[in-house]
Amino acid sequence: MDVDSFYQSKLTTPDQAVASIPAGSKLSMGMAMAEPPALLKALADRAEAGGIQDLKVYYFESNRIAGDTILRYELNDRISPYCMFISGVERALIKRGMQDGGRKLINYVPNNFHQTPRLLIDEIGIDTFICTVSLMDRHGYFSFGTGNDYSTKVARAAKRLIVEVNENMPRVNGAGAELHVSEVDAIVANNVPLLELPVRAPTREDEVIGRTIAGLVPNGACLQMGVGALPNLVCAELKGRNDLGIHTEALNPGLVDLIRAGVVTNRRKAIDRGKTVFTFAMGQKAMYDFLNDNPAVESAPVDYVNDPHIIAQNDNVISINATIQIDLTGACNSEHMLGHQYSASGGQLDFVRGAFASKGGKSIIAARSTAAKGKVSRIVARLDGPVTTPRIDSHHIVTEFGAVNLKGLSSTERALRLIELAHPEFHDGLREAAKQQHLI
């Protein structure tokens, strides 16, 4: 059978595709921009009609598509979310559950991002995988597009694989990034625009932090950073650098701008030389168009991209991440706020350790000095939640009041330098707390 006939034999409607998913299944889905809208709506409709019960959904980064369909409050008794990264959708559900007598609506699964393929395949045992893929090429291959992450490995390990083909999903090269039609159980076609990452205006503090971080980045550095206003600001400050490389968990528009400007060449990378490597991408249409069939950019599974031993093989890795709280010893809470899970560890610790193990590498963790309109200090005596990055791993810490390299500093030196990074209104209280803890 030729590939076009193969394709047609598997093409079906969203309702028919999800009808094959039995009650009690453990389902996983593509993350972020790779969530399949038509399949998720059909699955939600089936659950609403009472057609499926006890469905457990394991996933990393959700967006409003899942929030408007399978993650609706009304379906929580039939579809149980098991989330590995908390976003706005989950935060809204957590708040709703607290208002509803403390009802637990979200099950958080702690993880390091590079371990998620193994967790989903070996420990959890996913039986169904759904995601969005690109158009099929003449050889019968789809591309996972913006989402290689855990998707490429879990999709192939699942007993049931259903894909939603979307002409707007870019075709991205890379390890495991292509999927042959023969590997798929069912196909749904749905050509809709990919979701785009909202653009948030930076604050004055962000601008100062961005300039400080950029000052820590040498020529020839290999970059990792997240998405949002701060990473884009840092990228804008790096336009004067030469021969930068990219090996990053998330590919963002700021990094793409550096590639377009010729600042990123990837020539100095020891592995994947000449290639920009990422595991998932979030941005706007212009970025997705840039990725399409671009031989200079490759995606790879997260257990490769985020493996600290792989990260360390490139020299001068600069890892840039954000946090919620930093205590006086340098430990960081990057995931817990107001008594509940707010985000997740993600790949922060993966890159913190990988960057420091890199020759000349630096891990940079940044935060504005205050939250709640200046009422709360992010430099604290003790963390309010779990430790995401242990004090022994913290390297460079940056706020709008400066930067400190914690490596090699004593507990006393750390406390004094971190207090300097706090807003002046909190200095006295932090010094008193440091004395009570015998840090100074």
mmCIF file with all atom_site columns, N, CA and C in Angstrom, residues 291-330:
data_model
loop_
_atom_site.group_PDB
_atom_site.id
_atom_site.type_symbol
_atom_site.label_atom_id
_atom_site.label_alt_id
_atom_site.label_comp_id
_atom_site.label_asym_id
_atom_site.label_entity_id
_atom_site.label_seq_id
_atom_site.pdbx_PDB_ins_code
_atom_site.Cartn_x
_atom_site.Cartn_y
_atom_site.Cartn_z
_atom_site.occupancy
_atom_site.B_iso_or_equiv
_atom_site.pdbx_formal_charge
_atom_site.auth_seq_id
_atom_site.auth_comp_id
_atom_site.auth_asym_id
_atom_site.auth_atom_id
_atom_site.pdbx_PDB_model_num
ATOM 1   N N  . LEU A 1 291 ? 10.896 28.091 11.797 1.00 0.00 ? 291 LEU A N  1
ATOM 2   C CA . LEU A 1 291 ? 11.290 26.714 12.102 1.00 0.00 ? 291 LEU A CA 1
ATOM 3   C C  . LEU A 1 291 ? 11.013 25.761 10.951 1.00 0.00 ? 291 LEU A C  1
ATOM 4   N N  . ASN A 1 292 ? 10.030 26.080 10.130 1.00 0.00 ? 292 ASN A N  1
ATOM 5   C CA . ASN A 1 292 ? 9.557  25.144 9.113  1.00 0.00 ? 292 ASN A CA 1
ATOM 6   C C  . ASN A 1 292 ? 10.657 24.793 8.109  1.00 0.00 ? 292 ASN A C  1
ATOM 7   N N  . ASP A 1 293 ? 11.025 23.510 8.078  1.00 0.00 ? 293 ASP A N  1
ATOM 8   C CA . ASP A 1 293 ? 12.031 23.002 7.134  1.00 0.00 ? 293 ASP A CA 1
ATOM 9   C C  . ASP A 1 293 ? 13.350 23.761 7.207  1.00 0.00 ? 293 ASP A C  1
ATOM 10  N N  . ASN A 1 294 ? 13.722 24.210 8.398  1.00 0.00 ? 294 ASN A N  1
ATOM 11  C CA . ASN A 1 294 ? 14.965 24.962 8.568  1.00 0.00 ? 294 ASN A CA 1
ATOM 12  C C  . ASN A 1 294 ? 16.084 23.994 8.954  1.00 0.00 ? 294 ASN A C  1
ATOM 13  N N  . PRO A 1 295 ? 17.046 23.756 8.079  1.00 0.00 ? 295 PRO A N  1
ATOM 14  C CA . PRO A 1 295 ? 18.093 22.762 8.375  1.00 0.00 ? 295 PRO A CA 1
ATOM 15  C C  . PRO A 1 295 ? 19.055 23.177 9.482  1.00 0.00 ? 295 PRO A C  1
ATOM 16  N N  . ALA A 1 296 ? 19.027 24.454 9.882  1.00 0.00 ? 296 ALA A N  1
ATOM 17  C CA . ALA A 1 296 ? 19.936 24.925 10.934 1.00 0.00 ? 296 ALA A CA 1
ATOM 18  C C  . ALA A 1 296 ? 19.372 24.725 12.331 1.00 0.00 ? 296 ALA A C  1
ATOM 19  N N  . VAL A 1 297 ? 18.127 24.268 12.412 1.00 0.00 ? 297 VAL A N  1
ATOM 20  C CA . VAL A 1 297 ? 17.454 24.117 13.706 1.00 0.00 ? 297 VAL A CA 1
ATOM 21  C C  . VAL A 1 297 ? 16.961 22.682 13.851 1.00 0.00 ? 297 VAL A C  1
ATOM 22  N N  . GLU A 1 298 ? 17.224 22.073 14.990 1.00 0.00 ? 298 GLU A N  1
ATOM 23  C CA . GLU A 1 298 ? 16.779 20.707 15.242 1.00 0.00 ? 298 GLU A CA 1
ATOM 24  C C  . GLU A 1 298 ? 16.154 20.591 16.626 1.00 0.00 ? 298 GLU A C  1
ATOM 25  N N  . SER A 1 299 ? 15.136 19.750 16.713 1.00 0.00 ? 299 SER A N  1
ATOM 26  C CA . SER A 1 299 ? 14.588 19.398 18.024 1.00 0.00 ? 299 SER A CA 1
ATOM 27  C C  . SER A 1 299 ? 15.137 18.036 18.418 1.00 0.00 ? 299 SER A C  1
ATOM 28  N N  . ALA A 1 300 ? 15.121 17.769 19.711 1.00 0.00 ? 300 ALA A N  1
ATOM 29  C CA . ALA A 1 300 ? 15.576 16.480 20.223 1.00 0.00 ? 300 ALA A CA 1
ATOM 30  C C  . ALA A 1 300 ? 14.767 16.148 21.469 1.00 0.00 ? 300 ALA A C  1
ATOM 31  N N  . PRO A 1 301 ? 14.685 14.870 21.833 1.00 0.00 ? 301 PRO A N  1
ATOM 32  C CA . PRO A 1 301 ? 13.933 14.488 23.029 1.00 0.00 ? 301 PRO A CA 1
ATOM 33  C C  . PRO A 1 301 ? 14.495 15.144 24.284 1.00 0.00 ? 301 PRO A C  1
ATOM 34  N N  . VAL A 1 302 ? 13.627 15.366 25.262 1.00 0.00 ? 302 VAL A N  1
ATOM 35  C CA . VAL A 1 302 ? 14.047 16.064 26.475 1.00 0.00 ? 302 VAL A CA 1
ATOM 36  C C  . VAL A 1 302 ? 15.049 15.255 27.287 1.00 0.00 ? 302 VAL A C  1
ATOM 37  N N  . ASP A 1 303 ? 15.039 13.939 27.153 1.00 0.00 ? 303 ASP A N  1
ATOM 38  C CA . ASP A 1 303 ? 16.025 13.156 27.905 1.00 0.00 ? 303 ASP A CA 1
ATOM 39  C C  . ASP A 1 303 ? 17.417 13.244 27.278 1.00 0.00 ? 303 ASP A C  1
ATOM 40  N N  . TYR A 1 304 ? 17.519 13.902 26.137 1.00 0.00 ? 304 TYR A N  1
ATOM 41  C CA . TYR A 1 304 ? 18.815 14.278 25.555 1.00 0.00 ? 304 TYR A CA 1
ATOM 42  C C  . TYR A 1 304 ? 19.121 15.739 25.846 1.00 0.00 ? 304 TYR A C  1
ATOM 43  N N  . VAL A 1 305 ? 18.221 16.628 25.466 1.00 0.00 ? 305 VAL A N  1
ATOM 44  C CA . VAL A 1 305 ? 18.471 18.067 25.603 1.00 0.00 ? 305 VAL A CA 1
ATOM 45  C C  . VAL A 1 305 ? 18.727 18.456 27.051 1.00 0.00 ? 305 VAL A C  1
ATOM 46  N N  . ASN A 1 306 ? 17.955 17.911 27.987 1.00 0.00 ? 306 ASN A N  1
ATOM 47  C CA . ASN A 1 306 ? 18.036 18.315 29.391 1.00 0.00 ? 306 ASN A CA 1
ATOM 48  C C  . ASN A 1 306 ? 18.902 17.409 30.254 1.00 0.00 ? 306 ASN A C  1
ATOM 49  N N  . ASP A 1 307 ? 19.523 16.431 29.668 1.00 0.00 ? 307 ASP A N  1
ATOM 50  C CA . ASP A 1 307 ? 20.419 15.554 30.425 1.00 0.00 ? 307 ASP A CA 1
ATOM 51  C C  . ASP A 1 307 ? 21.654 16.360 30.834 1.00 0.00 ? 307 ASP A C  1
ATOM 52  N N  . PRO A 1 308 ? 21.902 16.521 32.138 1.00 0.00 ? 308 PRO A N  1
ATOM 53  C CA . PRO A 1 308 ? 23.056 17.320 32.568 1.00 0.00 ? 308 PRO A CA 1
ATOM 54  C C  . PRO A 1 308 ? 24.382 16.861 31.966 1.00 0.00 ? 308 PRO A C  1
ATOM 55  N N  . HIS A 1 309 ? 24.533 15.556 31.734 1.00 0.00 ? 309 HIS A N  1
ATOM 56  C CA . HIS A 1 309 ? 25.782 15.056 31.156 1.00 0.00 ? 309 HIS A CA 1
ATOM 57  C C  . HIS A 1 309 ? 25.930 15.483 29.696 1.00 0.00 ? 309 HIS A C  1
ATOM 58  N N  . ILE A 1 310 ? 24.818 15.579 28.984 1.00 0.00 ? 310 ILE A N  1
ATOM 59  C CA . ILE A 1 310 ? 24.848 16.072 27.601 1.00 0.00 ? 310 ILE A CA 1
ATOM 60  C C  . ILE A 1 310 ? 25.113 17.574 27.592 1.00 0.00 ? 310 ILE A C  1
ATOM 61  N N  . ILE A 1 311 ? 24.393 18.306 28.440 1.00 0.00 ? 311 ILE A N  1
ATOM 62  C CA . ILE A 1 311 ? 24.556 19.765 28.522 1.00 0.00 ? 311 ILE A CA 1
ATOM 63  C C  . ILE A 1 311 ? 26.017 20.128 28.743 1.00 0.00 ? 311 ILE A C  1
ATOM 64  N N  . ALA A 1 312 ? 26.674 19.391 29.631 1.00 0.00 ? 312 ALA A N  1
ATOM 65  C CA . ALA A 1 312 ? 28.046 19.713 30.028 1.00 0.00 ? 312 ALA A CA 1
ATOM 66  C C  . ALA A 1 312 ? 29.066 19.479 28.923 1.00 0.00 ? 312 ALA A C  1
ATOM 67  N N  . GLN A 1 313 ? 28.683 18.793 27.854 1.00 0.00 ? 313 GLN A N  1
ATOM 68  C CA . GLN A 1 313 ? 29.644 18.525 26.783 1.00 0.00 ? 313 GLN A CA 1
ATOM 69  C C  . GLN A 1 313 ? 29.970 19.764 25.962 1.00 0.00 ? 313 GLN A C  1
ATOM 70  N N  . ASN A 1 314 ? 29.082 20.758 25.966 1.00 0.00 ? 314 ASN A N  1
ATOM 71  C CA . ASN A 1 314 ? 29.403 22.042 25.353 1.00 0.00 ? 314 ASN A CA 1
ATOM 72  C C  . ASN A 1 314 ? 30.122 22.917 26.376 1.00 0.00 ? 314 ASN A C  1
ATOM 73  N N  . ASP A 1 315 ? 31.068 23.718 25.923 1.00 0.00 ? 315 ASP A N  1
ATOM 74  C CA . ASP A 1 315 ? 31.754 24.660 26.804 1.00 0.00 ? 315 ASP A CA 1
ATOM 75  C C  . ASP A 1 315 ? 30.933 25.939 26.949 1.00 0.00 ? 315 ASP A C  1
ATOM 76  N N  . ASN A 1 316 ? 31.177 26.649 28.040 1.00 0.00 ? 316 ASN A N  1
ATOM 77  C CA . ASN A 1 316 ? 30.584 27.980 28.259 1.00 0.00 ? 316 ASN A CA 1
ATOM 78  C C  . ASN A 1 316 ? 29.061 27.986 28.150 1.00 0.00 ? 316 ASN A C  1
ATOM 79  N N  . VAL A 1 317 ? 28.446 26.964 28.721 1.00 0.00 ? 317 VAL A N  1
ATOM 80  C CA . VAL A 1 317 ? 26.979 26.939 28.754 1.00 0.00 ? 317 VAL A CA 1
ATOM 81  C C  . VAL A 1 317 ? 26.491 27.995 29.744 1.00 0.00 ? 317 VAL A C  1
ATOM 82  N N  . ILE A 1 318 ? 25.587 28.840 29.297 1.00 0.00 ? 318 ILE A N  1
ATOM 83  C CA . ILE A 1 318 ? 24.969 29.852 30.154 1.00 0.00 ? 318 ILE A CA 1
ATOM 84  C C  . ILE A 1 318 ? 23.499 29.502 30.296 1.00 0.00 ? 318 ILE A C  1
ATOM 85  N N  . SER A 1 319 ? 23.112 29.103 31.485 1.00 0.00 ? 319 SER A N  1
ATOM 86  C CA . SER A 1 319 ? 21.734 28.706 31.778 1.00 0.00 ? 319 SER A CA 1
ATOM 87  C C  . SER A 1 319 ? 21.040 29.837 32.523 1.00 0.00 ? 319 SER A C  1
ATOM 88  N N  . ILE A 1 320 ? 19.899 30.286 32.008 1.00 0.00 ? 320 ILE A N  1
ATOM 89  C CA . ILE A 1 320 ? 19.184 31.421 32.596 1.00 0.00 ? 320 ILE A CA 1
ATOM 90  C C  . ILE A 1 320 ? 17.778 30.978 32.979 1.00 0.00 ? 320 ILE A C  1
ATOM 91  N N  . ASN A 1 321 ? 17.476 31.019 34.274 1.00 0.00 ? 321 ASN A N  1
ATOM 92  C CA . ASN A 1 321 ? 16.171 30.591 34.773 1.00 0.00 ? 321 ASN A CA 1
ATOM 93  C C  . ASN A 1 321 ? 15.653 31.574 35.814 1.00 0.00 ? 321 ASN A C  1
ATOM 94  N N  . ALA A 1 322 ? 14.369 31.468 36.105 1.00 0.00 ? 322 ALA A N  1
ATOM 95  C CA . ALA A 1 322 ? 13.728 32.358 37.076 1.00 0.00 ? 322 ALA A CA 1
ATOM 96  C C  . ALA A 1 322 ? 13.347 31.584 38.326 1.00 0.00 ? 322 ALA A C  1
ATOM 97  N N  . THR A 1 323 ? 13.120 32.319 39.408 1.00 0.00 ? 323 THR A N  1
ATOM 98  C CA . THR A 1 323 ? 12.700 31.686 40.657 1.00 0.00 ? 323 THR A CA 1
ATOM 99  C C  . THR A 1 323 ? 11.688 32.560 41.375 1.00 0.00 ? 323 THR A C  1
ATOM 100 N N  . ILE A 1 324 ? 11.062 31.995 42.390 1.00 0.00 ? 324 ILE A N  1
ATOM 101 C CA . ILE A 1 324 ? 10.061 32.706 43.187 1.00 0.00 ? 324 ILE A CA 1
ATOM 102 C C  . ILE A 1 324 ? 10.676 33.241 44.472 1.00 0.00 ? 324 ILE A C  1
ATOM 103 N N  . GLN A 1 325 ? 11.496 32.422 45.120 1.00 0.00 ? 325 GLN A N  1
ATOM 104 C CA . GLN A 1 325 ? 12.128 32.796 46.388 1.00 0.00 ? 325 GLN A CA 1
ATOM 105 C C  . GLN A 1 325 ? 13.569 32.297 46.436 1.00 0.00 ? 325 GLN A C  1
ATOM 106 N N  . ILE A 1 326 ? 14.404 33.047 47.131 1.00 0.00 ? 326 ILE A N  1
ATOM 107 C CA . ILE A 1 326 ? 15.784 32.639 47.397 1.00 0.00 ? 326 ILE A CA 1
ATOM 108 C C  . ILE A 1 326 ? 16.027 32.833 48.888 1.00 0.00 ? 326 ILE A C  1
ATOM 109 N N  . ASP A 1 327 ? 16.448 31.787 49.582 1.00 0.00 ? 327 ASP A N  1
ATOM 110 C CA . ASP A 1 327 ? 16.700 31.979 51.014 1.00 0.00 ? 327 ASP A CA 1
ATOM 111 C C  . ASP A 1 327 ? 18.130 32.469 51.242 1.00 0.00 ? 327 ASP A C  1
ATOM 112 N N  . LEU A 1 328 ? 18.461 32.754 52.476 1.00 0.00 ? 328 LEU A N  1
ATOM 113 C CA . LEU A 1 328 ? 19.742 33.385 52.796 1.00 0.00 ? 328 LEU A CA 1
ATOM 114 C C  . LEU A 1 328 ? 20.942 32.459 52.630 1.00 0.00 ? 328 LEU A C  1
ATOM 115 N N  . THR A 1 329 ? 20.689 31.190 52.346 1.00 0.00 ? 329 THR A N  1
ATOM 116 C CA . THR A 1 329 ? 21.795 30.271 52.061 1.00 0.00 ? 329 THR A CA 1
ATOM 117 C C  . THR A 1 329 ? 21.992 30.069 50.567 1.00 0.00 ? 329 THR A C  1
ATOM 118 N N  . GLY A 1 330 ? 21.019 30.542 49.753 1.00 0.00 ? 330 GLY A N  1
ATOM 119 C CA . GLY A 1 330 ? 21.105 30.384 48.301 1.00 0.00 ? 330 GLY A CA 1
ATOM 120 C C  . GLY A 1 330 ? 20.181 29.339 47.734 1.00 0.00 ? 330 GLY A C  1
#
